[in-house]
mmCIF file of C-alpha atoms in Angstrom:
data_model
loop_
_atom_site.group_PDB
_atom_site.id
_atom_site.type_symbol
_atom_site.label_atom_id
_atom_site.label_comp_id
_atom_site.label_asym_id
_atom_site.label_seq_id
_atom_site.Cartn_x
_atom_site.Cartn_y
_atom_site.Cartn_z
ATOM 1 C CA UNK E 1 111.113 104.790 109.014
ATOM 2 C CA UNK E 2 112.674 108.049 107.819
ATOM 3 C CA UNK E 3 116.074 108.518 106.254
ATOM 4 C CA UNK E 4 117.124 112.116 107.147
ATOM 5 C CA UNK E 5 120.611 111.839 105.605
ATOM 6 C CA UNK E 6 119.208 110.821 102.227
ATOM 7 C CA UNK E 7 116.595 113.559 102.502
ATOM 8 C CA UNK E 8 119.258 116.197 103.100
ATOM 9 C CA UNK E 9 121.403 114.880 100.252
ATOM 10 C CA UNK E 10 118.459 115.009 97.898
ATOM 11 C CA UNK E 11 117.653 118.573 98.872
ATOM 12 C CA UNK E 12 121.254 119.628 98.337
ATOM 13 C CA UNK E 13 121.476 117.815 94.990
ATOM 14 C CA UNK E 14 124.940 116.534 95.938
ATOM 15 C CA UNK E 15 124.455 112.859 95.129
ATOM 16 C CA UNK E 16 123.241 110.794 92.230
ATOM 17 C CA UNK E 17 122.729 111.935 88.694
ATOM 18 C CA UNK E 18 119.800 113.550 87.013
ATOM 19 C CA UNK E 19 117.516 111.292 85.065
ATOM 20 C CA UNK E 20 117.344 112.245 81.404
ATOM 21 C CA UNK E 21 114.572 114.407 79.929
ATOM 22 C CA UNK E 22 113.398 111.306 78.043
ATOM 23 C CA UNK E 23 113.105 109.356 81.302
ATOM 24 C CA UNK E 24 111.207 112.201 82.950
ATOM 25 C CA UNK E 25 108.774 112.230 80.025
ATOM 26 C CA UNK E 26 108.340 108.458 80.213
ATOM 27 C CA UNK E 27 107.733 108.649 83.969
ATOM 28 C CA UNK E 28 105.149 111.379 83.438
ATOM 29 C CA UNK E 29 103.322 109.498 80.676
ATOM 30 C CA UNK E 30 103.662 105.865 81.761
ATOM 31 C CA UNK E 31 104.293 106.166 85.494
ATOM 32 C CA UNK E 32 107.575 104.265 85.588
ATOM 33 C CA UNK E 33 111.139 104.041 84.322
ATOM 34 C CA UNK E 34 113.305 100.937 83.967
ATOM 35 C CA UNK E 35 116.986 101.056 84.958
ATOM 36 C CA UNK E 36 118.792 97.859 83.911
ATOM 37 C CA UNK E 37 121.879 96.990 85.950
ATOM 38 C CA UNK E 38 121.230 99.730 88.497
ATOM 39 C CA UNK E 39 122.698 97.658 91.338
ATOM 40 C CA UNK E 40 125.782 95.455 91.318
ATOM 41 C CA UNK E 41 125.490 91.697 91.774
ATOM 42 C CA UNK E 42 127.541 92.085 94.969
ATOM 43 C CA UNK E 43 124.677 94.162 96.392
ATOM 44 C CA UNK E 44 121.685 92.006 95.472
ATOM 45 C CA UNK E 45 122.958 88.414 95.503
ATOM 46 C CA UNK E 46 123.624 88.264 99.282
ATOM 47 C CA UNK E 47 119.961 89.168 99.836
ATOM 48 C CA UNK E 48 118.860 86.505 97.336
ATOM 49 C CA UNK E 49 121.053 83.903 99.049
ATOM 50 C CA UNK E 50 119.586 84.858 102.430
ATOM 51 C CA UNK E 51 116.063 84.311 101.075
ATOM 52 C CA UNK E 52 116.954 80.887 99.665
ATOM 53 C CA UNK E 53 118.564 79.833 102.963
ATOM 54 C CA UNK E 54 115.487 80.967 104.891
ATOM 55 C CA UNK E 55 113.146 79.086 102.547
ATOM 56 C CA UNK E 56 115.168 75.937 103.233
ATOM 57 C CA UNK E 57 115.374 76.561 106.988
ATOM 58 C CA UNK E 58 111.609 77.049 107.143
ATOM 59 C CA UNK E 59 111.130 73.801 105.232
ATOM 60 C CA UNK E 60 109.341 75.569 102.368
ATOM 61 C CA UNK E 61 111.605 75.274 99.310
ATOM 62 C CA UNK E 62 115.045 73.952 98.394
ATOM 63 C CA UNK E 63 116.969 72.888 95.270
ATOM 64 C CA UNK E 64 114.052 73.408 92.928
ATOM 65 C CA UNK E 65 111.322 71.631 94.833
ATOM 66 C CA UNK E 66 108.598 72.308 97.368
ATOM 67 C CA UNK E 67 109.387 70.880 100.804
ATOM 68 C CA UNK E 68 106.011 71.574 102.366
ATOM 69 C CA UNK E 69 102.415 71.648 101.178
ATOM 70 C CA UNK E 70 101.352 74.399 103.593
ATOM 71 C CA UNK E 71 101.505 77.142 100.937
ATOM 72 C CA UNK E 72 100.239 75.013 98.066
ATOM 73 C CA UNK E 73 97.027 76.414 96.630
ATOM 74 C CA UNK E 74 97.317 79.716 98.523
ATOM 75 C CA UNK E 75 96.265 82.595 96.207
ATOM 76 C CA UNK E 76 99.112 84.571 94.627
ATOM 77 C CA UNK E 77 98.637 87.765 96.654
ATOM 78 C CA UNK E 78 98.239 85.910 99.949
ATOM 79 C CA UNK E 79 101.291 83.735 99.293
ATOM 80 C CA UNK E 80 103.493 86.765 98.598
ATOM 81 C CA UNK E 81 102.230 88.460 101.763
ATOM 82 C CA UNK E 82 102.753 85.359 103.891
ATOM 83 C CA UNK E 83 106.309 84.787 102.666
ATOM 84 C CA UNK E 84 107.072 88.469 103.222
ATOM 85 C CA UNK E 85 106.021 88.053 106.860
ATOM 86 C CA UNK E 86 108.087 84.899 107.339
ATOM 87 C CA UNK E 87 111.297 86.162 105.725
ATOM 88 C CA UNK E 88 112.915 89.553 106.249
ATOM 89 C CA UNK E 89 116.326 91.130 105.747
ATOM 90 C CA UNK E 90 117.773 93.560 108.254
ATOM 91 C CA UNK E 91 118.191 97.128 106.974
ATOM 92 C CA UNK E 92 116.884 96.143 103.553
ATOM 93 C CA UNK E 93 116.457 99.748 102.375
ATOM 94 C CA UNK E 94 120.054 100.586 103.153
ATOM 95 C CA UNK E 95 121.120 97.551 101.153
ATOM 96 C CA UNK E 96 119.041 97.968 98.004
ATOM 97 C CA UNK E 97 118.404 101.718 97.694
ATOM 98 C CA UNK E 98 121.584 103.477 96.681
ATOM 99 C CA UNK E 99 121.942 107.223 97.055
ATOM 100 C CA UNK E 100 121.710 107.450 93.262
ATOM 101 C CA UNK E 101 118.364 105.625 93.174
ATOM 102 C CA UNK E 102 117.027 107.707 96.030
ATOM 103 C CA UNK E 103 118.104 110.902 94.298
ATOM 104 C CA UNK E 104 116.443 109.722 91.080
ATOM 105 C CA UNK E 105 113.155 109.166 92.926
ATOM 106 C CA UNK E 106 113.335 112.644 94.441
ATOM 107 C CA UNK E 107 113.950 114.170 91.027
ATOM 108 C CA UNK E 108 111.075 112.255 89.441
ATOM 109 C CA UNK E 109 108.724 113.223 92.284
ATOM 110 C CA UNK E 110 110.111 116.787 92.318
ATOM 111 C CA UNK E 111 110.210 116.649 96.118
ATOM 112 C CA UNK E 112 112.326 115.330 99.006
ATOM 113 C CA UNK E 113 111.085 111.898 100.070
ATOM 114 C CA UNK E 114 111.112 109.776 103.212
ATOM 115 C CA UNK E 115 111.065 105.996 103.143
ATOM 116 C CA UNK E 116 109.310 103.108 104.789
ATOM 117 C CA UNK E 117 111.081 99.859 105.606
ATOM 118 C CA UNK E 118 111.645 97.738 102.517
ATOM 119 C CA UNK E 119 109.784 94.505 101.865
ATOM 120 C CA UNK E 120 110.821 91.252 100.210
ATOM 121 C CA UNK E 121 108.585 90.028 97.381
ATOM 122 C CA UNK E 122 108.777 86.243 97.109
ATOM 123 C CA UNK E 123 106.556 83.856 95.188
ATOM 124 C CA UNK E 124 106.918 80.127 94.650
ATOM 125 C CA UNK E 125 106.090 78.414 91.371
ATOM 126 C CA UNK E 126 102.332 78.036 90.902
ATOM 127 C CA UNK E 127 100.873 74.920 89.252
ATOM 128 C CA UNK E 128 98.516 76.966 87.074
ATOM 129 C CA UNK E 129 98.747 78.766 83.745
ATOM 130 C CA UNK E 130 99.854 82.407 83.648
ATOM 131 C CA UNK E 131 96.913 84.796 83.295
ATOM 132 C CA UNK E 132 95.845 88.378 83.970
ATOM 133 C CA UNK E 133 92.528 87.249 85.390
ATOM 134 C CA UNK E 134 91.625 87.287 89.104
ATOM 135 C CA UNK E 135 94.707 89.243 90.182
ATOM 136 C CA UNK E 136 94.790 91.822 92.970
ATOM 137 C CA UNK E 137 95.214 95.180 91.193
ATOM 138 C CA UNK E 138 95.711 97.892 93.803
ATOM 139 C CA UNK E 139 97.481 101.091 94.818
ATOM 140 C CA UNK E 140 99.541 101.409 97.996
ATOM 141 C CA UNK E 141 98.083 104.849 98.725
ATOM 142 C CA UNK E 142 94.711 106.296 99.679
ATOM 143 C CA UNK E 143 92.393 108.201 97.340
ATOM 144 C CA UNK E 144 93.311 111.471 99.071
ATOM 145 C CA UNK E 145 96.938 111.019 97.923
ATOM 146 C CA UNK E 146 96.100 110.965 94.209
ATOM 147 C CA UNK E 147 96.622 114.706 93.698
ATOM 148 C CA UNK E 148 100.161 115.269 92.510
ATOM 149 C CA UNK E 149 102.926 112.677 92.854
ATOM 150 C CA UNK E 150 102.636 111.177 96.364
ATOM 151 C CA UNK E 151 105.994 109.441 96.121
ATOM 152 C CA UNK E 152 108.016 106.801 94.351
ATOM 153 C CA UNK E 153 108.263 103.052 94.718
ATOM 154 C CA UNK E 154 111.327 101.035 93.760
ATOM 155 C CA UNK E 155 111.084 97.417 92.622
ATOM 156 C CA UNK E 156 114.449 95.660 92.743
ATOM 157 C CA UNK E 157 115.219 92.323 91.086
ATOM 158 C CA UNK E 158 117.327 90.307 93.530
ATOM 159 C CA UNK E 159 117.586 87.429 91.066
ATOM 160 C CA UNK E 160 116.828 86.914 87.389
ATOM 161 C CA UNK E 161 113.067 86.933 86.821
ATOM 162 C CA UNK E 162 111.809 85.468 83.555
ATOM 163 C CA UNK E 163 108.657 86.474 81.720
ATOM 164 C CA UNK E 164 105.634 84.866 83.409
ATOM 165 C CA UNK E 165 107.895 84.156 86.378
ATOM 166 C CA UNK E 166 105.901 86.004 89.032
ATOM 167 C CA UNK E 167 107.239 89.527 88.484
ATOM 168 C CA UNK E 168 105.132 92.404 89.746
ATOM 169 C CA UNK E 169 102.791 93.683 87.031
ATOM 170 C CA UNK E 170 101.949 97.379 86.662
ATOM 171 C CA UNK E 171 99.244 99.085 84.616
ATOM 172 C CA UNK E 172 101.361 101.710 82.874
ATOM 173 C CA UNK E 173 99.509 105.017 82.520
ATOM 174 C CA UNK E 174 97.001 104.296 85.298
ATOM 175 C CA UNK E 175 98.465 107.072 87.491
ATOM 176 C CA UNK E 176 96.687 109.509 85.151
ATOM 177 C CA UNK E 177 93.270 108.073 86.049
ATOM 178 C CA UNK E 178 91.720 109.167 89.323
ATOM 179 C CA UNK E 179 89.183 106.354 89.334
ATOM 180 C CA UNK E 180 90.492 102.891 90.156
ATOM 181 C CA UNK E 181 87.347 101.566 88.454
ATOM 182 C CA UNK E 182 88.431 103.234 85.187
ATOM 183 C CA UNK E 183 91.862 101.662 85.473
ATOM 184 C CA UNK E 184 90.387 98.214 86.044
ATOM 185 C CA UNK E 185 88.286 98.713 82.914
ATOM 186 C CA UNK E 186 91.602 98.997 81.103
ATOM 187 C CA UNK E 187 92.735 95.682 82.612
ATOM 188 C CA UNK E 188 89.520 94.040 81.388
ATOM 189 C CA UNK E 189 90.150 95.373 77.873
ATOM 190 C CA UNK E 190 93.715 94.072 77.920
ATOM 191 C CA UNK E 191 92.550 90.638 79.078
ATOM 192 C CA UNK E 192 90.115 90.426 76.175
ATOM 193 C CA UNK E 193 92.309 92.029 73.481
ATOM 194 C CA UNK E 194 95.810 90.842 74.394
ATOM 195 C CA UNK E 195 98.487 91.611 76.964
ATOM 196 C CA UNK E 196 101.062 92.871 74.441
ATOM 197 C CA UNK E 197 98.997 95.789 73.175
ATOM 198 C CA UNK E 198 97.846 99.110 74.614
ATOM 199 C CA UNK E 199 94.276 100.291 75.083
ATOM 200 C CA UNK E 200 92.737 103.691 75.744
ATOM 201 C CA UNK E 201 90.428 104.639 78.580
ATOM 202 C CA UNK E 202 89.282 108.153 77.751
ATOM 203 C CA UNK E 203 92.416 109.828 76.421
ATOM 204 C CA UNK E 204 94.794 107.802 78.611
ATOM 205 C CA UNK E 205 96.820 105.006 77.031
ATOM 206 C CA UNK E 206 97.220 101.935 79.238
ATOM 207 C CA UNK E 207 99.485 98.912 78.874
ATOM 208 C CA UNK E 208 100.790 96.067 81.006
ATOM 209 C CA UNK E 209 104.337 96.295 82.362
ATOM 210 C CA UNK E 210 105.856 93.013 83.559
ATOM 211 C CA UNK E 211 108.824 93.778 85.829
ATOM 212 C CA UNK E 212 110.967 90.919 84.547
ATOM 213 C CA UNK E 213 114.710 91.166 83.946
ATOM 214 C CA UNK E 214 118.072 90.393 85.500
ATOM 215 C CA UNK E 215 119.388 90.632 89.048
ATOM 216 C CA UNK E 216 120.267 94.240 89.835
ATOM 217 C CA UNK E 217 117.659 95.723 87.501
ATOM 218 C CA UNK E 218 115.363 98.331 89.060
ATOM 219 C CA UNK E 219 111.962 99.759 88.160
ATOM 220 C CA UNK E 220 110.996 103.142 89.651
ATOM 221 C CA UNK E 221 107.233 103.698 89.744
ATOM 222 C CA UNK E 222 104.834 106.531 90.521
ATOM 223 C CA UNK E 223 102.869 105.310 93.545
ATOM 224 C CA UNK E 224 99.555 106.110 91.847
ATOM 225 C CA UNK E 225 100.098 103.291 89.336
ATOM 226 C CA UNK E 226 97.961 100.183 89.833
ATOM 227 C CA UNK E 227 100.019 97.033 90.270
ATOM 228 C CA UNK E 228 99.658 93.415 91.360
ATOM 229 C CA UNK E 229 101.587 90.240 92.120
ATOM 230 C CA UNK E 230 101.400 87.807 89.221
ATOM 231 C CA UNK E 231 101.384 84.069 88.698
ATOM 232 C CA UNK E 232 104.768 82.369 88.685
ATOM 233 C CA UNK E 233 104.466 79.751 85.956
ATOM 234 C CA UNK E 234 108.205 78.937 85.890
ATOM 235 C CA UNK E 235 110.118 76.417 88.000
ATOM 236 C CA UNK E 236 112.064 79.080 89.916
ATOM 237 C CA UNK E 237 111.272 81.155 92.982
ATOM 238 C CA UNK E 238 110.619 84.823 92.186
ATOM 239 C CA UNK E 239 112.785 86.993 94.479
ATOM 240 C CA UNK E 240 112.363 90.768 94.372
ATOM 241 C CA UNK E 241 112.148 93.593 96.894
ATOM 242 C CA UNK E 242 110.275 96.864 97.078
ATOM 243 C CA UNK E 243 110.758 100.126 98.943
ATOM 244 C CA UNK E 244 108.243 102.982 99.168
ATOM 245 C CA UNK E 245 109.190 106.648 99.504
ATOM 246 C CA UNK E 246 106.653 109.369 100.280
ATOM 247 C CA UNK E 247 106.706 113.125 99.817
ATOM 248 C CA UNK E 248 105.806 115.544 102.577
#
């Protein structure tokens, strides 16, 4: 789905505000920027409440407990995908992507962008320990799109998400590696040496970004960055949303 009005606004430079030189540098080096409090509670909480009502209506989750066993034991990535198919929100992009955020993505990508329909990212608590092992590290683009910045992806927190609470993980710096195999070598090093450090693959510094925070916080990411759903080891449902915007 394209958003021609936003595209025209971005080209004219009439909306939003320019990201700072420091943010541009961070985006170039790490592949993301973090914008706390980017969206008001009045914007995100109605979407969160809709998700919680749908989970109850579908007899999946309510008031802190699992109502059905049908998703129990389903791998993290598959569970997130399944819940995203079951629960949607009409015109999600229009709700969660403000003109300011869209303009920021255009500025970071140095190009006008067009968007796909947004997607809810939901994960239930998992009865296993939090780990980096056996996750589904991936890019949402093809190998042919690795030259230049193919677009930006927004990750929006619709509710508070605690550390180890199922937030999307990103391998900061991996957009500078053409080979996905090289990037996954970095993940292996981080698993063995510790998640809170950085490692080098060639001359590229890699580290793990956990997109935790408060409702209304937003992470803007270069689409070449490897990322994955993570294990939710808390007692709360993880409720986020994502929207992808492509150049060209």
